[in-house]
Amino acid sequence: MILLRLIVCAILVGCATQCGPGRGSPSGRRSKKMTPLVFKQHVPNVSENTLGASGLAEGRITSNDAKFKNLVVNYNPDIIFKDDEGTGADRYMSQRCKDKLNALAVLVMNRWPGVKLRVTEGWDTDGHHPIDSLHYEGRAVDVTTSDRDRAKYGMLARLAVEAGFDWVYFESRGHIHCSVKSDSSIAVRTGGCFPGSSTVRLEDGRVLSMSNLSVGDRVLAVDHQGALVYSEVIGFLHRDATKSMTFRVLWTDDGRRTTLTGDHLIYSVPDNGSAAVVPRRDDSSSSPVYADSVRVGQFVFRLEPSENGNKRRERIIAAARVVRLSRDVFDGVYAPLTSEGTIVVDDAVTSCYASLNSHALAHVAMAPFRAAYHVMGSRDRSSTPPAGVHWYAEILLRFAKTILPDDTWYR
């Protein structure tokens, strides 16, 4: 029974948590005109505690509450925390709030070089807000710019909307109020992994952007023994061309970069001595790790031309040292699943899975999905996958969080 539960849970994880992209240049972002919010305007134009915005309050969280363990700490150096209380409480927030705040920090620095995002109020432990305030749950922040230039606040509010906050309010002349849905929401817990600008290599030799990838395409991947193979895309567990997200960018000493969400699994080894190991699904010493856990000086596996050939398919896997880490915001969210459970994205070897710390468990649990594809796959190839999270992932994810312990999930 326990094994069955683990399998069901991992199926869900595999479906709902796939990631990994290649970092694009700023030109990868759509160019669009942004209009500042006006004083007292909020987006969307509904009340904060409605389903169309951040949703109902779920109850105050205190440091003694069991829910306190669900809050995460934001140590982003690109964000200034005012911390009036001197307790560091403003750094505690829900995972979704942290993700959106980090995305906003990037947008602020891109918009106004030399200016940082400043948080004046976060998680409230002192009862300074109305009883249904989302500040008590770590789901709301009040923000300004580091230079406190109030002329920027209308545009700051617009940037917060672009960053993905579920409700943004130009609340006062002195700050912008932003809030998010609860992490317990199924829509929040499922996410994507590759931006539309990431690329894959097809069997016919073409390099294709993620936004143009289709079910049935055969892309470069790695099999269970670490050999390069072409594997069929059997579905998209998340696909949303309109969504923007913050991605982790890994820069390597060969001048290339790999972009993926922080919870995505990527093959990496800590030192040069183990860098010769070809990533294998059946070898725990080369198991993939969360992108957020990769550090400067460690190695990721990249695709390289072979030394002896001019043939198009003669390529090898080689280790490249990570020399810099950064984050950036990109358009499009794509989570393709291959038959092998791996995929080479922007010439880096990654898993197809994320959020769960076991690639092997997730891949074994995806067997029913793969079997179903072999029966009905031809039908899927004939149409464009629907936008959003795959229904299979959405249903299974609802149960996974009740089965697997907290320490198996990305935090």
CSV table of C-alpha atoms in Angstrom, one decimal:
chain,number,residue,atom,x,y,z
A,1,MET,CA,0.0,0.0,0.0
A,2,ILE,CA,2.8,2.4,0.9
A,3,LEU,CA,4.5,1.6,-2.5
A,4,LEU,CA,1.3,2.2,-4.3
A,5,ARG,CA,1.0,5.6,-2.6
A,6,LEU,CA,4.5,6.5,-3.5
A,7,ILE,CA,3.9,5.6,-7.1
A,8,VAL,CA,0.7,7.6,-7.4
A,9,CYS,CA,2.4,10.5,-5.8
A,10,ALA,CA,5.4,10.4,-8.0
A,11,ILE,CA,3.1,10.2,-11.1
A,12,LEU,CA,1.6,13.4,-10.0
A,13,VAL,CA,4.9,15.0,-9.4
A,14,GLY,CA,6.2,14.0,-12.8
A,15,CYS,CA,3.2,15.5,-14.4
A,16,ALA,CA,3.0,18.7,-12.6
A,17,THR,CA,6.5,19.6,-12.0
A,18,GLN,CA,8.6,19.8,-15.0
A,19,CYS,CA,11.1,22.4,-15.9
A,20,GLY,CA,14.3,23.7,-17.2
A,21,PRO,CA,15.1,26.3,-19.8
A,22,GLY,CA,17.9,28.1,-21.5
A,23,ARG,CA,18.4,31.7,-20.7
A,24,GLY,CA,17.5,34.1,-23.4
A,25,SER,CA,18.8,37.5,-24.1
A,26,PRO,CA,16.7,40.5,-23.2
A,27,SER,CA,15.5,40.4,-26.8
A,28,GLY,CA,13.7,37.2,-25.9
A,29,ARG,CA,11.1,39.2,-24.0
A,30,ARG,CA,8.1,40.7,-25.7
A,31,SER,CA,8.3,44.4,-26.2
A,32,LYS,CA,5.1,46.0,-24.9
A,33,LYS,CA,4.0,49.3,-23.7
A,34,MET,CA,3.2,49.4,-20.0
A,35,THR,CA,0.9,51.9,-18.4
A,36,PRO,CA,1.4,52.9,-14.8
A,37,LEU,CA,-1.4,52.3,-12.3
A,38,VAL,CA,-3.1,55.4,-11.0
A,39,PHE,CA,-3.5,56.2,-7.3
A,40,LYS,CA,-6.1,53.9,-5.6
A,41,GLN,CA,-6.3,51.6,-8.7
A,42,HIS,CA,-6.0,47.9,-8.2
A,43,VAL,CA,-5.5,45.0,-10.7
A,44,PRO,CA,-7.6,42.9,-11.1
A,45,ASN,CA,-10.6,45.2,-10.6
A,46,VAL,CA,-12.1,43.0,-7.9
A,47,SER,CA,-11.7,42.8,-4.1
A,48,GLU,CA,-8.5,41.2,-2.9
A,49,ASN,CA,-10.2,38.4,-1.0
A,50,THR,CA,-12.1,37.0,-4.0
A,51,LEU,CA,-11.3,34.0,-6.1
A,52,GLY,CA,-10.5,36.2,-9.0
A,53,ALA,CA,-7.7,37.9,-7.0
A,54,SER,CA,-5.7,36.5,-4.1
A,55,GLY,CA,-8.6,34.5,-2.5
A,56,LEU,CA,-9.9,34.2,1.0
A,57,ALA,CA,-7.7,34.5,4.0
A,58,GLU,CA,-7.0,31.1,5.6
A,59,GLY,CA,-6.1,32.2,9.1
A,60,ARG,CA,-3.3,34.0,10.9
A,61,ILE,CA,0.1,32.2,11.0
A,62,THR,CA,2.2,32.7,14.1
A,63,SER,CA,5.7,31.4,14.9
A,64,ASN,CA,4.1,28.7,17.1
A,65,ASP,CA,1.6,27.6,14.4
A,66,ALA,CA,2.1,24.3,12.5
A,67,LYS,CA,1.7,26.3,9.3
A,68,PHE,CA,4.8,28.4,10.1
A,69,LYS,CA,7.0,25.7,8.6
A,70,ASN,CA,5.3,26.4,5.2
A,71,LEU,CA,6.7,29.9,5.1
A,72,VAL,CA,10.1,30.4,3.4
A,73,VAL,CA,12.8,33.0,4.1
A,74,ASN,CA,13.8,35.4,1.3
A,75,TYR,CA,17.5,36.3,1.4
A,76,ASN,CA,17.5,37.8,-2.1
A,77,PRO,CA,20.4,40.4,-2.1
A,78,ASP,CA,18.6,42.4,-4.7
A,79,ILE,CA,15.7,43.3,-2.3
A,80,ILE,CA,16.0,45.6,0.6
A,81,PHE,CA,13.9,44.7,3.7
A,82,LYS,CA,13.1,47.6,5.9
A,83,ASP,CA,12.5,45.4,9.0
A,84,ASP,CA,11.2,48.0,11.4
A,85,GLU,CA,10.7,45.3,14.1
A,86,GLY,CA,14.3,44.1,13.8
A,87,THR,CA,13.1,40.5,13.9
A,88,GLY,CA,13.6,39.6,10.2
A,89,ALA,CA,9.8,38.8,10.0
A,90,ASP,CA,9.4,40.7,6.8
A,91,ARG,CA,11.6,38.1,5.1
A,92,TYR,CA,9.2,35.3,5.9
A,93,MET,CA,6.6,34.7,3.2
A,94,SER,CA,4.8,32.0,1.2
A,95,GLN,CA,6.6,30.3,-1.6
A,96,ARG,CA,4.4,32.0,-4.2
A,97,CYS,CA,4.9,35.4,-2.7
A,98,LYS,CA,8.7,34.8,-2.7
A,99,ASP,CA,8.7,33.8,-6.4
A,100,LYS,CA,6.7,36.9,-7.4
A,101,LEU,CA,8.7,39.2,-5.3
A,102,ASN,CA,12.0,37.9,-6.8
A,103,ALA,CA,10.5,38.4,-10.3
A,104,LEU,CA,9.5,42.0,-9.4
A,105,ALA,CA,13.1,42.6,-8.1
A,106,VAL,CA,14.5,41.7,-11.5
A,107,LEU,CA,12.0,43.9,-13.3
A,108,VAL,CA,12.8,46.9,-11.1
A,109,MET,CA,16.5,46.6,-11.7
A,110,ASN,CA,15.9,46.3,-15.5
A,111,ARG,CA,13.6,49.3,-15.5
A,112,TRP,CA,15.7,51.5,-13.3
A,113,PRO,CA,19.4,50.6,-13.2
A,114,GLY,CA,20.9,51.1,-9.8
A,115,VAL,CA,17.6,51.0,-8.1
A,116,LYS,CA,16.4,48.0,-6.0
A,117,LEU,CA,13.1,46.8,-4.7
A,118,ARG,CA,12.3,47.7,-1.1
A,119,VAL,CA,9.9,45.9,1.2
A,120,THR,CA,8.4,48.0,3.9
A,121,GLU,CA,6.0,45.4,5.3
A,122,GLY,CA,5.7,41.7,4.9
A,123,TRP,CA,4.6,39.0,7.3
A,124,ASP,CA,2.8,40.7,10.3
A,125,THR,CA,3.4,39.3,13.7
A,126,ASP,CA,2.1,42.3,15.7
A,127,GLY,CA,-1.6,42.7,14.6
A,128,HIS,CA,-1.2,46.0,12.8
A,129,HIS,CA,-3.6,45.1,10.0
A,130,PRO,CA,-7.3,44.2,9.6
A,131,ILE,CA,-8.3,40.8,10.8
A,132,ASP,CA,-8.5,39.3,7.3
A,133,SER,CA,-5.2,40.8,6.1
A,134,LEU,CA,-3.0,38.5,4.0
A,135,HIS,CA,0.0,40.0,5.8
A,136,TYR,CA,-0.7,37.6,8.6
A,137,GLU,CA,-0.2,34.6,6.3
A,138,GLY,CA,3.0,35.8,4.5
A,139,ARG,CA,0.9,36.3,1.4
A,140,ALA,CA,1.2,40.1,1.1
A,141,VAL,CA,4.0,42.7,0.9
A,142,ASP,CA,4.1,46.5,0.7
A,143,VAL,CA,6.8,47.7,-1.6
A,144,THR,CA,8.6,50.9,-2.7
A,145,THR,CA,11.8,51.5,-4.7
A,146,SER,CA,15.1,51.9,-2.8
A,147,ASP,CA,15.3,55.6,-3.9
A,148,ARG,CA,11.8,56.2,-2.5
A,149,ASP,CA,11.0,58.2,-5.6
A,150,ARG,CA,7.2,58.4,-5.5
A,151,ALA,CA,7.1,59.3,-9.2
A,152,LYS,CA,8.1,55.7,-9.9
A,153,TYR,CA,5.3,54.1,-7.8
A,154,GLY,CA,2.7,53.9,-10.5
A,155,MET,CA,5.1,52.1,-12.8
A,156,LEU,CA,6.2,49.9,-9.8
A,157,ALA,CA,2.6,48.8,-9.4
A,158,ARG,CA,2.5,47.9,-13.1
A,159,LEU,CA,5.7,45.9,-12.8
A,160,ALA,CA,4.2,44.0,-9.9
A,161,VAL,CA,1.3,43.1,-12.1
A,162,GLU,CA,3.8,41.9,-14.8
A,163,ALA,CA,5.7,39.9,-12.1
A,164,GLY,CA,2.6,37.9,-11.5
A,165,PHE,CA,1.2,39.1,-8.2
A,166,ASP,CA,-2.5,38.0,-8.0
A,167,TRP,CA,-3.6,41.4,-6.7
A,168,VAL,CA,-1.8,44.8,-6.9
A,169,TYR,CA,-3.1,47.9,-5.3
A,170,PHE,CA,-1.7,51.5,-5.5
A,171,GLU,CA,-2.8,51.8,-1.9
A,172,SER,CA,-1.1,54.9,-0.7
A,173,ARG,CA,1.3,57.6,-1.9
A,174,GLY,CA,4.0,55.8,0.1
A,175,HIS,CA,3.8,52.2,-1.1
A,176,ILE,CA,2.3,49.6,-3.4
A,177,HIS,CA,0.4,46.7,-1.8
A,178,CYS,CA,0.8,43.3,-3.5
A,179,SER,CA,-0.6,39.9,-2.6
A,180,VAL,CA,-0.9,36.3,-3.9
A,181,LYS,CA,-3.1,33.3,-3.8
A,182,SER,CA,-2.5,30.6,-1.1
A,183,ASP,CA,0.1,28.0,-1.8
A,184,SER,CA,-2.5,25.4,-1.0
A,185,SER,CA,-4.3,26.3,-4.2
A,186,ILE,CA,-3.9,23.7,-6.9
A,187,ALA,CA,-3.3,26.4,-9.4
A,188,VAL,CA,-0.3,27.7,-7.4
A,189,ARG,CA,1.3,24.3,-6.8
A,190,THR,CA,1.7,23.4,-10.4
A,191,GLY,CA,4.2,25.2,-12.5
A,192,GLY,CA,6.3,25.1,-15.7
A,193,CYS,CA,9.9,24.9,-16.5
A,194,PHE,CA,11.2,26.0,-19.8
A,195,PRO,CA,10.7,29.4,-21.4
A,196,GLY,CA,9.6,29.7,-25.0
A,197,SER,CA,13.1,30.8,-26.1
A,198,SER,CA,14.8,27.6,-24.9
A,199,THR,CA,15.9,25.3,-27.7
A,200,VAL,CA,16.0,21.5,-28.3
A,201,ARG,CA,17.7,19.5,-31.0
A,202,LEU,CA,15.5,17.4,-33.3
A,203,GLU,CA,16.3,14.1,-34.9
A,204,ASP,CA,16.3,15.7,-38.4
A,205,GLY,CA,19.1,18.1,-37.3
A,206,ARG,CA,17.0,21.2,-36.7
A,207,VAL,CA,17.3,23.3,-33.6
A,208,LEU,CA,13.8,24.2,-32.4
A,209,SER,CA,12.5,26.7,-29.9
A,210,MET,CA,10.4,25.4,-27.0
A,211,SER,CA,7.5,27.5,-28.2
A,212,ASN,CA,7.4,25.6,-31.5
A,213,LEU,CA,7.9,22.1,-30.0
A,214,SER,CA,5.0,19.7,-30.7
A,215,VAL,CA,3.9,16.3,-29.3
A,216,GLY,CA,5.4,13.6,-31.5
A,217,ASP,CA,8.7,15.5,-32.1
A,218,ARG,CA,11.8,13.4,-31.4
A,219,VAL,CA,14.3,15.4,-29.4
A,220,LEU,CA,17.8,14.8,-28.1
A,221,ALA,CA,17.8,13.1,-24.7
A,222,VAL,CA,19.9,10.7,-22.6
A,223,ASP,CA,18.9,7.1,-21.9
A,224,HIS,CA,19.2,5.1,-18.7
A,225,GLN,CA,22.9,4.3,-19.5
A,226,GLY,CA,23.9,7.8,-20.3
A,227,ALA,CA,23.9,7.5,-24.0
A,228,LEU,CA,22.6,10.2,-26.3
A,229,VAL,CA,19.3,9.2,-27.9
A,230,TYR,CA,16.4,10.8,-29.7
A,231,SER,CA,13.2,10.5,-27.6
A,232,GLU,CA,9.7,11.3,-28.5
A,233,VAL,CA,7.8,14.1,-26.8
A,234,ILE,CA,4.7,12.4,-25.4
A,235,GLY,CA,3.0,15.4,-23.9
A,236,PHE,CA,3.1,18.8,-22.2
A,237,LEU,CA,2.5,18.7,-18.5
A,238,HIS,CA,2.3,22.5,-18.5
A,239,ARG,CA,2.1,24.8,-21.4
A,240,ASP,CA,1.3,28.5,-21.3
A,241,ALA,CA,2.6,30.9,-23.9
A,242,THR,CA,1.2,34.0,-22.1
A,243,LYS,CA,2.8,33.4,-18.7
A,244,SER,CA,6.1,35.0,-17.5
A,245,MET,CA,8.2,33.5,-14.8
A,246,THR,CA,11.5,34.0,-13.0
A,247,PHE,CA,14.2,31.4,-14.1
A,248,ARG,CA,17.5,30.4,-12.7
A,249,VAL,CA,20.4,31.0,-15.1
A,250,LEU,CA,23.6,28.9,-14.9
A,251,TRP,CA,26.5,30.3,-16.8
A,252,THR,CA,29.4,28.0,-17.7
A,253,ASP,CA,33.0,28.4,-18.6
A,254,ASP,CA,32.3,27.6,-22.3
A,255,GLY,CA,30.4,30.8,-22.6
A,256,ARG,CA,27.0,29.2,-22.7
A,257,ARG,CA,24.1,29.5,-20.3
A,258,THR,CA,21.2,27.2,-19.2
A,259,THR,CA,18.0,28.6,-17.8
A,260,LEU,CA,15.5,26.7,-15.7
A,261,THR,CA,13.2,27.1,-12.8
A,262,GLY,CA,14.9,26.7,-9.5
A,263,ASP,CA,13.0,23.5,-8.6
A,264,HIS,CA,13.9,21.8,-11.9
A,265,LEU,CA,16.2,18.8,-11.8
A,266,ILE,CA,19.5,19.1,-13.8
A,267,TYR,CA,22.4,16.7,-14.0
A,268,SER,CA,25.3,18.2,-12.0
A,269,VAL,CA,28.4,17.0,-10.2
A,270,PRO,CA,30.4,18.8,-7.5
A,271,ASP,CA,34.0,18.5,-8.7
A,272,ASN,CA,36.2,17.7,-11.7
A,273,GLY,CA,37.0,14.3,-10.4
A,274,SER,CA,33.4,13.2,-10.8
A,275,ALA,CA,32.8,15.3,-13.9
A,276,ALA,CA,33.8,12.5,-16.1
A,277,VAL,CA,30.8,10.5,-15.0
A,278,VAL,CA,28.2,10.3,-17.8
A,279,PRO,CA,24.8,11.1,-16.3
A,280,ARG,CA,22.8,7.8,-15.9
A,281,ARG,CA,19.4,7.3,-14.5
A,282,ASP,CA,20.5,4.0,-12.9
A,283,ASP,CA,23.4,5.5,-11.0
A,284,SER,CA,22.7,7.4,-7.8
A,285,SER,CA,26.1,9.1,-8.0
A,286,SER,CA,24.9,11.0,-11.0
A,287,SER,CA,21.4,11.7,-9.9
A,288,PRO,CA,20.1,15.2,-11.0
A,289,VAL,CA,19.7,17.9,-8.4
A,290,TYR,CA,17.6,21.1,-8.0
A,291,ALA,CA,18.9,23.9,-10.2
A,292,ASP,CA,18.8,26.1,-7.1
A,293,SER,CA,21.3,23.8,-5.3
A,294,VAL,CA,23.9,24.1,-8.1
A,295,ARG,CA,26.9,26.3,-7.0
A,296,VAL,CA,29.7,28.2,-8.7
A,297,GLY,CA,32.5,25.7,-9.3
A,298,GLN,CA,30.3,22.7,-9.8
A,299,PHE,CA,29.8,21.1,-13.2
A,300,VAL,CA,26.8,20.5,-15.5
A,301,PHE,CA,26.7,18.2,-18.5
A,302,ARG,CA,26.7,19.8,-21.9
A,303,LEU,CA,26.5,18.6,-25.5
A,304,GLU,CA,29.8,18.9,-27.4
A,305,PRO,CA,31.0,18.1,-30.9
A,306,SER,CA,33.0,14.9,-31.1
A,307,GLU,CA,36.7,15.2,-31.7
A,308,ASN,CA,36.8,12.9,-34.7
A,309,GLY,CA,33.9,13.8,-36.9
A,310,ASN,CA,32.1,16.2,-39.1
A,311,LYS,CA,29.0,14.1,-39.1
A,312,ARG,CA,26.0,15.9,-37.7
A,313,ARG,CA,25.1,13.3,-35.1
A,314,GLU,CA,28.5,12.7,-33.7
A,315,ARG,CA,28.3,14.5,-30.4
A,316,ILE,CA,29.4,13.7,-26.9
A,317,ILE,CA,28.5,14.8,-23.4
A,318,ALA,CA,31.2,16.8,-21.5
A,319,ALA,CA,31.2,18.6,-18.2
A,320,ALA,CA,31.3,22.4,-18.1
A,321,ARG,CA,32.1,24.4,-14.9
A,322,VAL,CA,29.5,26.8,-13.6
A,323,VAL,CA,31.1,30.2,-13.3
A,324,ARG,CA,28.1,32.5,-12.5
A,325,LEU,CA,24.6,32.3,-11.3
A,326,SER,CA,21.7,34.7,-11.9
A,327,ARG,CA,18.0,35.0,-12.3
A,328,ASP,CA,15.9,36.6,-15.0
A,329,VAL,CA,12.3,36.8,-16.2
A,330,PHE,CA,11.2,35.1,-19.5
A,331,ASP,CA,8.0,34.6,-21.4
A,332,GLY,CA,6.4,31.3,-21.9
A,333,VAL,CA,6.2,28.2,-19.7
A,334,TYR,CA,6.7,24.8,-21.2
A,335,ALA,CA,7.1,21.4,-19.6
A,336,PRO,CA,7.5,18.7,-22.3
A,337,LEU,CA,7.8,15.1,-21.2
A,338,THR,CA,9.8,12.6,-23.3
A,339,SER,CA,9.6,8.9,-23.2
A,340,GLU,CA,13.1,8.8,-21.6
A,341,GLY,CA,12.2,11.3,-18.9
A,342,THR,CA,15.3,13.4,-19.9
A,343,ILE,CA,15.8,16.1,-22.4
A,344,VAL,CA,18.8,18.2,-23.7
A,345,VAL,CA,17.7,21.8,-23.4
A,346,ASP,CA,20.0,24.6,-24.7
A,347,ASP,CA,22.6,21.8,-25.0
A,348,ALA,CA,22.5,20.9,-21.3
A,349,VAL,CA,21.3,17.5,-20.0
A,350,THR,CA,18.3,17.9,-17.7
A,351,SER,CA,15.6,15.7,-16.2
A,352,CYS,CA,12.0,16.2,-17.3
A,353,TYR,CA,11.0,16.4,-13.7
A,354,ALA,CA,11.0,18.9,-10.9
A,355,SER,CA,9.9,19.8,-7.4
A,356,LEU,CA,10.3,16.2,-6.1
A,357,ASN,CA,13.9,15.3,-5.1
A,358,SER,CA,13.9,11.9,-6.8
A,359,HIS,CA,14.1,11.7,-10.6
A,360,ALA,CA,13.9,7.9,-10.5
A,361,LEU,CA,10.7,7.8,-8.5
A,362,ALA,CA,9.0,10.3,-10.7
A,363,HIS,CA,10.1,8.5,-13.9
A,364,VAL,CA,8.9,5.1,-12.6
A,365,ALA,CA,5.6,6.6,-11.7
A,366,MET,CA,5.1,8.1,-15.1
A,367,ALA,CA,4.8,4.6,-16.6
A,368,PRO,CA,0.9,4.9,-16.9
A,369,PHE,CA,1.2,8.2,-18.8
A,370,ARG,CA,3.7,6.7,-21.2
A,371,ALA,CA,1.6,3.6,-21.7
A,372,ALA,CA,-1.5,5.8,-22.4
A,373,TYR,CA,0.5,7.7,-25.0
A,374,HIS,CA,1.4,4.6,-27.0
A,375,VAL,CA,-2.3,3.9,-27.2
A,376,MET,CA,-3.7,7.4,-27.9
A,377,GLY,CA,-0.6,9.3,-28.9
A,378,SER,CA,-1.5,9.6,-32.6
A,379,ARG,CA,-4.7,11.5,-31.5
A,380,ASP,CA,-2.5,14.0,-29.5
A,381,ARG,CA,-0.2,14.7,-32.4
A,382,SER,CA,-3.1,15.9,-34.5
A,383,SER,CA,-3.9,18.9,-32.3
A,384,THR,CA,-2.2,21.6,-30.3
A,385,PRO,CA,-2.0,20.7,-26.6
A,386,PRO,CA,-4.4,22.9,-24.5
A,387,ALA,CA,-2.9,25.8,-22.5
A,388,GLY,CA,-2.4,25.4,-18.8
A,389,VAL,CA,-1.6,22.4,-16.6
A,390,HIS,CA,-2.4,19.0,-18.0
A,391,TRP,CA,-5.6,17.6,-16.4
A,392,TYR,CA,-3.8,14.4,-15.3
A,393,ALA,CA,-1.2,16.4,-13.4
A,394,GLU,CA,-3.8,18.6,-11.9
A,395,ILE,CA,-5.8,15.7,-10.5
A,396,LEU,CA,-2.8,13.7,-9.2
A,397,LEU,CA,-1.2,16.7,-7.6
A,398,ARG,CA,-4.2,17.1,-5.5
A,399,PHE,CA,-3.3,13.8,-3.8
A,400,ALA,CA,0.5,13.9,-3.8
A,401,LYS,CA,0.8,16.6,-1.2
A,402,THR,CA,-1.0,14.4,1.3
A,403,ILE,CA,1.2,11.3,0.6
A,404,LEU,CA,4.8,12.3,0.4
A,405,PRO,CA,6.6,13.9,3.4
A,406,ASP,CA,7.5,17.6,3.3
A,407,ASP,CA,11.2,16.9,2.9
A,408,THR,CA,10.8,15.3,-0.5
A,409,TRP,CA,9.5,18.5,-2.0
A,410,TYR,CA,11.3,21.5,-3.2
A,411,ARG,CA,11.3,24.4,-0.7
